[in-house]
Amino acid sequence: MRTFILRRLIYAIPTLIGVSIITFAIVRLSPGDPIRLYTFGARDITNEDIEALRRVYGLDKAMPLQYIDWLSRVVRLDFGQSFIYHKDAGSLILEILPNTLQLAVVSLVLQILIGVPLGVVAALKRGSWVDGLVRVFGVAGHAIPAFWLGLVLIIVFAVQLRLLPSQGMLTVGRDQWDLFDRLKHMLLPAFVLSLTGIANYSRILRTETLDVLGQDFVRTAHAKGLHERTVVFVHALRNALIPVVTALGGILAALVGGALVVETVFSWPGIGRFTFAAAIAKDYPIIQAGTMIASVLLVVSYLLRDIAYAVVDPRIKVR
Amino acid sequence: MTMTQARTRRALMAVFAASVLVATACGQGGPSASQEPAASASAAASEKPQDGGRVIEATISDIATMQPILVNDTASGRVTGLLYDVLIQVDAKTGEPKPNLATFSVSQDGLTYTFEINAKANWSDGKPVIAQDYLTGVQAVGKSAKTVRKSSYQDVQGFNDYKDGKAQTIEGIKIDSSNPKKFTVTMAKVSCPALLDIANTYRILPTHVFGKYLTATSKPEDIDNAPENTNPQVVDGPFTFSEWRKGDQVILKKNPNYWNGAPHLDEYVYKVVANTAAVTAGLKTGEITFGTIAARDLADMQTVDSVKITKYPSLGYTFIGWDTQSNVAGVALADKRVRQALAYGLDMDAVIKAVVFNEAVAHVAHHVAVQWAYPQDTSALNPYKFDKAKAQSLLTEAGWVKGADGILAKDGKKFTLTISTNSGNTERETLAQVAADQYKQLGIDAKAAPEAFQGLVTKLTSGDKTLDATIIGWSLGSEPDPYQIWHSSQIPDPAKNVTGFGFTYFKDPAMDKAIEEGRNPSNGDCSLAARRKNYDTFNKVLNEQQPYNFGYVPNVLAVSSKTLQNFNPAPFSTVYNVQDWWIKK
Amino acid sequence: MATTTATLRGTVADTLVRPSRSLWSNAWWKLRHDRLTIAAFCMLALLVALSLAADLFADNVFNYSFSRQDLLHTYEKPTFSNLAYLLGTDEIGRSQVVRLLYGGRVSLGVGFVAALVNLTIGVTVGLAAGYFRGLVDDVFTLFVTTLNSIPTLFLLLIIAAIWQPGPFTLTVVIGALFWTGISLFTRGQTFALREREFVVAAKTIGARDRRIMFRHILPNILPLIFVLAAIDIGAIILAESALSFLGLGILPPTPSWGNMLTGATQYFVRAPFLVYPPGVMIFLTVLSLYLIGDGLRDALDPRIRG
């Protein structure tokens, strides 16, 4: 196991370097001048001032030099000063990261809490309308545009039913630690994020449960006096572990990407929205930091998934 | 169904029921009410202000900093302005300079300004605000690498030497030895905008906090990255800083030691919301105490009982800028008659009605009516009332004749006009469309072309000649000096990579002289009356030559909760009297 | 797979690669009896037809062009009295139903074209990596792993925000980002197929690599690639609509189902009826595509008996 992890970590290095090159190229080769954009309203600012600012941010050097400069600092975890916030871009992103992580965690919980039972029920009721519905949802869940679903849910739950808030993380005046308030705000965006996961898991669990149901050992266990339900649940869940863990990888990518859109619709202050706003304002250090950190997160989560995969050894799968 | 199936079903129903319960329980709190609920107000308006309460202002973008010298966006400006007070202010309705933290006077030769800080002015930790604090602010600007304010002090004697590291002090700023609250600032040359540039600012920093970043051995990063920039504990404004939840909100608490009288409000919250719709929605539900709305939401807002709407002209205008050297349409736009025809040929009243629901006033020169620089004799300006026939005849006079296809042509070249504007701004997109439609009727092959703001800004400031006409807006400040926009030195040069705001490529020697005299008068007279004379000439030239179609000055529609008292926003400032605001419970 | 028959014929004729009848006719039979997939196909065909006929509808039925504004009739509620107001009007008085029809053109157009770019890149690269192996494959793996390490939608949105490309460039960019899945699949299949007798045989008689890849291996993978293609188009349509929603993809006045919702955050309180139609259209389109993909996959799966 240890060599496995070590090997994966070493392989991750060239990947991350590749990511850094792509990130840097996308940002720095883009048209437009961030300094000009930034100083657009400043009265009487002279061209010399603008050139001076350019020098301060290191934007006057040749591109490869800028890259090497940036990379050497990134390795020391110095992502450069944000043009707009005048603070280290990396620490800004890390400050906001927990907000997105909260959303991701709640979303994952919802995916499993809703997806797994749905799949099991569908299998148990194979052929019924419940089954049909779940199967359709298994495909339809991927086809619903997340931003649109968010809007519809806001209309229904926030505007018409007034049950849940429509945006933000906390109500004004409530304390940071008011978990109830925070959960209220998190429910809708986390649900939207969890949709594809729910669709996936319901499908997987349905297949696995059906599989298990058709096995001989079920009848044997039944004959032995064990409850069919227990047998089904335990074995189906166990067998489903592998595909579920596999599905996790794709879901994590979807979470980071989808989070951006959902965060925008719900005004959730997460790194997706933050990096996006920085992209529009051409705040290079934040865009670079945000993309790098998102990629690192993804690589780490793939690694975790693979470790989990190895742990959930096929030999455990009961047939 | 089997036992198992039945039990599973029951289990699932239980889970479902539980989750519904949880969801509704969470929702029992009702819509997020943020202020004290407005209980049945005792009928007679009690005149005595009540203490307590919270004001929530909404913003679309988060603040970036609370360091006065680094502020460069509206959001940061608003919050920093509530923490740090300005040395002198401008009258909220007329824009004329008035004392605030300090009184001011100017010497006979116009070169030396004398300021005396109010005896009561002090920092939130009790220490008095002294002249040294002003000097600290200027030094901070000089030492900083990231500020965009250096040009504000460029005419102060000794400032350039200080900022270039050639001197350790700024010789133009002298503190009175007998009165630490009194000081003079001497300029290298007479500069009328200087008074507001150097004094209508909150760049006065507590020396006992920031002095350590500005020693002889300090580096620019010291002041630029100082932790007090994002956590200011010593301030002199009506509010003190409490908390900044990034991306979400900034919380300010009242400063009980505020020299101008402690505010009645307990808290001022600056909350980030998604977009203008969220602002409008928040105003209706009372989650947001005050804000502005777009003209198209006015009718809807007028049906809401709990709010009050105040209208006043904004300090700026939306216009169509003609690129007289554009590759395609330049041949037409370079001719004054064509530009005048484009003014006569646009039914501005219809446009204002269609685009901003009549909440605007047509505009025909640079300065806006609320500014003191605006011509007092308005009959001197041509209002360019809609006159299609006149437009047509001017075009004919300029040599543009309708061809067989109905499009105007001259010397074989057709009059094609592309009106660009930034996408995402419905008002401007509509304006572009309406203008294009109207110009089509004159025989111009006109069309609207929205594009991304960033790209548009770059094109404009670099003088890109692929642009024919651009719809954009200017937000004017308290200082009416139009040098940066209209002086010929500010015309960009794409060949030499020089950028500037004079993207119309229009210049006029009489206009240049008027601008220069209004800015650095040869007779040293910076009185409002003398400057206005110059600006009269300046506005006349623009009115006649129409390098822009000056479009309109939109009204600001300020909406506030009826519980908020003493809220009187004006063109030059909304929060000038924030210490007098109070919430009626 | 029943490629043995094809192999014999291929070796003899050297130019013909005819698939075995049993797999194909089997698949076709299954498809014809898969009602869900047929329904999905019909839905998609209907949507495409409506989009193509947008001009006809706009001119003859609704008498309203997609960019025509009417500031006196903004936020009109859906009504039958004026056909142009069938689905209401938006914040500047444009007809929703007309824009919905034209929006289909953009969304479907971008979807198909970008998917084409995707497929071209993905299949070519995958074939090369799977066939040549060695260094080519190593470079491929490194590149694909790197690309996969950045969340795709995130990357697309950031690129769009920074570069603000026009519609054509954008389509190409989307095409250039979503191909990794297809290439990985193609590579895997190529790995398996290159060891087969018909490839070895072709090599023996001196067929060039390119010919082997495109004339022998590719046709066997093609049907499965169509499955991926269907899903790919769906994913692209979702991505483009998200982009347009954020104000970065297709810019108004050109309507796209996504940008018809850009203003939704402004008007969803006043006019919720404007929010539902574009989303429903996106959903139906993507759903049909996914169902078609699913159906094709089931049809081609030899394990599933018809």
Coordinates of C-alpha atoms in Angstrom, one line a residue, chain A residues 31-33 36-47 49-50 52-53 56-57 81-87 92 95-96 99 113 117-118 120-121 124-125 162-165 167-176 180-181 183-185 187 227-230 233 264-267 269 273-274 279-282, chain B residues 1 4-5 7-9 11-12 22-27 29-34 54 56 62-65 70 72-73 145-151 154 163 193 197 224-225 230 243-249 269 271-275 278 285 287 453-454 457-458 461 472 474 479 481 483-484 498-501 519:
Chain A
P31 CA -5.7 39.2 -24.8
G32 CA -6.4 42.4 -22.8
D33 CA -4.5 44.3 -20.3
R36 CA -5.5 49.0 -17.8
L37 CA -8.7 47.3 -16.7
Y38 CA -7.9 47.8 -13.1
T39 CA -7.0 51.5 -13.4
F40 CA -9.8 52.3 -15.8
G41 CA -11.5 54.8 -13.4
A42 CA -8.5 56.3 -11.8
R43 CA -8.3 60.0 -12.4
D44 CA -5.3 61.5 -14.0
I45 CA -3.3 58.3 -14.0
T46 CA -0.3 58.6 -16.3
N47 CA 1.2 56.1 -18.6
D49 CA 2.2 55.0 -13.4
I50 CA 0.7 52.2 -15.5
A52 CA 5.3 51.2 -13.0
L53 CA 2.4 49.0 -11.9
V56 CA 5.5 45.8 -9.7
Y57 CA 3.4 42.8 -10.8
Q81 CA -0.2 39.1 -4.8
S82 CA -3.7 39.5 -6.1
F83 CA -4.0 42.6 -8.3
I84 CA -7.3 43.6 -6.6
Y85 CA -7.0 42.4 -3.0
H86 CA -3.2 43.1 -2.6
K87 CA -2.9 39.9 -0.6
L92 CA -7.2 34.2 -0.3
E95 CA -9.7 31.2 3.1
I96 CA -12.7 30.7 0.8
N99 CA -17.1 27.3 1.9
L113 CA -28.6 9.3 1.5
P117 CA -32.2 4.0 -1.1
L118 CA -33.7 5.0 -4.4
V120 CA -32.4 -0.4 -3.7
V121 CA -36.1 0.4 -3.7
L124 CA -36.9 -4.4 -5.0
K125 CA -39.8 -3.1 -6.9
R162 CA -40.8 31.1 1.3
L163 CA -39.3 28.1 3.1
L164 CA -35.7 28.5 2.3
P165 CA -33.4 31.5 1.6
Q167 CA -28.9 33.2 -1.7
G168 CA -25.8 33.7 0.4
M169 CA -24.4 31.7 3.2
L170 CA -25.9 33.2 6.3
T171 CA -28.7 35.6 7.1
V172 CA -27.4 39.0 8.1
G173 CA -27.0 39.3 11.8
R174 CA -26.7 35.5 12.4
D175 CA -23.5 34.2 13.9
Q176 CA -21.0 32.2 11.9
F180 CA -29.2 25.7 11.5
D181 CA -29.1 28.9 9.5
L183 CA -27.8 24.4 6.7
K184 CA -30.9 26.2 5.5
H185 CA -28.8 28.2 3.1
L187 CA -29.7 22.8 1.3
H227 CA -34.1 -12.0 6.9
E228 CA -34.1 -11.5 3.2
R229 CA -33.9 -7.8 3.6
T230 CA -30.8 -7.9 5.7
F233 CA -29.0 -4.8 1.9
T264 CA -23.1 31.9 -8.9
V265 CA -26.8 31.1 -9.0
F266 CA -27.1 31.0 -5.2
S267 CA -24.5 33.6 -4.5
P269 CA -19.1 32.6 -1.6
R273 CA -17.4 31.9 -7.9
F274 CA -14.4 33.7 -6.5
A279 CA -11.2 35.7 -14.2
I280 CA -13.6 38.4 -15.4
A281 CA -11.5 41.1 -13.6
K282 CA -8.3 39.6 -15.0
Chain B
M1 CA -46.3 -7.5 -1.6
T4 CA -39.7 -7.3 3.2
Q5 CA -41.2 -5.0 0.6
R7 CA -41.2 -3.0 5.6
T8 CA -38.8 -1.4 3.2
R9 CA -41.6 0.8 2.0
A11 CA -38.9 2.6 6.3
L12 CA -38.6 4.8 3.3
V22 CA -36.7 18.7 9.2
A23 CA -37.0 20.9 6.2
T24 CA -40.1 22.7 7.4
A25 CA -38.7 23.0 10.9
C26 CA -35.7 24.7 9.4
G27 CA -38.0 27.0 7.5
G29 CA -38.0 31.0 11.0
G30 CA -39.7 32.5 8.0
P31 CA -38.0 34.9 5.5
S32 CA -34.7 36.1 6.8
A33 CA -35.6 39.1 8.7
S34 CA -32.6 41.1 9.4
R54 CA -28.8 48.2 11.7
I56 CA -27.8 46.9 5.4
D62 CA -17.1 42.4 -2.5
I63 CA -14.6 45.0 -1.2
A64 CA -11.0 44.6 -1.9
T65 CA -9.3 46.6 0.7
L70 CA -5.2 51.4 -2.2
N72 CA -9.8 51.7 -6.4
D73 CA -13.3 50.4 -6.6
A145 CA 4.0 50.5 -5.3
K146 CA 0.4 49.6 -5.8
T147 CA -1.5 52.8 -5.4
V148 CA -3.1 54.5 -8.3
R149 CA -3.2 57.9 -6.5
K150 CA 0.2 59.2 -7.1
S151 CA -0.9 61.6 -9.7
Q154 CA 2.1 65.2 -8.5
K163 CA 8.2 59.1 -4.3
P193 CA -8.1 70.5 -9.3
D197 CA -7.2 66.1 -5.3
D224 CA 1.0 47.7 0.6
N225 CA 0.8 44.5 2.6
T230 CA -7.7 44.6 5.9
E243 CA -15.6 41.8 10.7
W244 CA -15.1 41.0 7.1
R245 CA -16.5 37.7 5.9
K246 CA -15.0 37.5 2.4
G247 CA -17.4 37.2 -0.4
D248 CA -20.3 37.7 2.0
Q249 CA -20.4 40.8 4.0
V269 CA -23.6 46.0 7.1
K271 CA -23.7 42.7 2.1
V272 CA -22.7 41.1 -1.2
V273 CA -25.6 39.9 -3.3
A274 CA -25.7 38.2 -6.6
N275 CA -27.1 40.9 -8.9
A278 CA -31.4 40.4 -5.6
T285 CA -38.7 42.3 1.7
E287 CA -33.6 42.6 4.0
F453 CA -16.8 44.9 -21.4
Q454 CA -13.1 44.0 -21.0
V457 CA -12.4 48.9 -22.7
T458 CA -9.1 47.7 -24.2
T461 CA -8.3 53.0 -24.5
I472 CA -20.6 53.8 -22.8
W474 CA -18.9 58.4 -17.8
E479 CA -13.8 67.6 -9.6
D481 CA -11.6 69.2 -14.7
Y483 CA -8.5 67.0 -18.9
Q484 CA -8.3 63.3 -18.9
V498 CA 0.0 55.0 -26.2
T499 CA -3.3 54.6 -24.5
G500 CA -5.8 57.2 -23.4
F501 CA -9.4 58.1 -23.1
R519 CA -6.9 73.6 -14.8

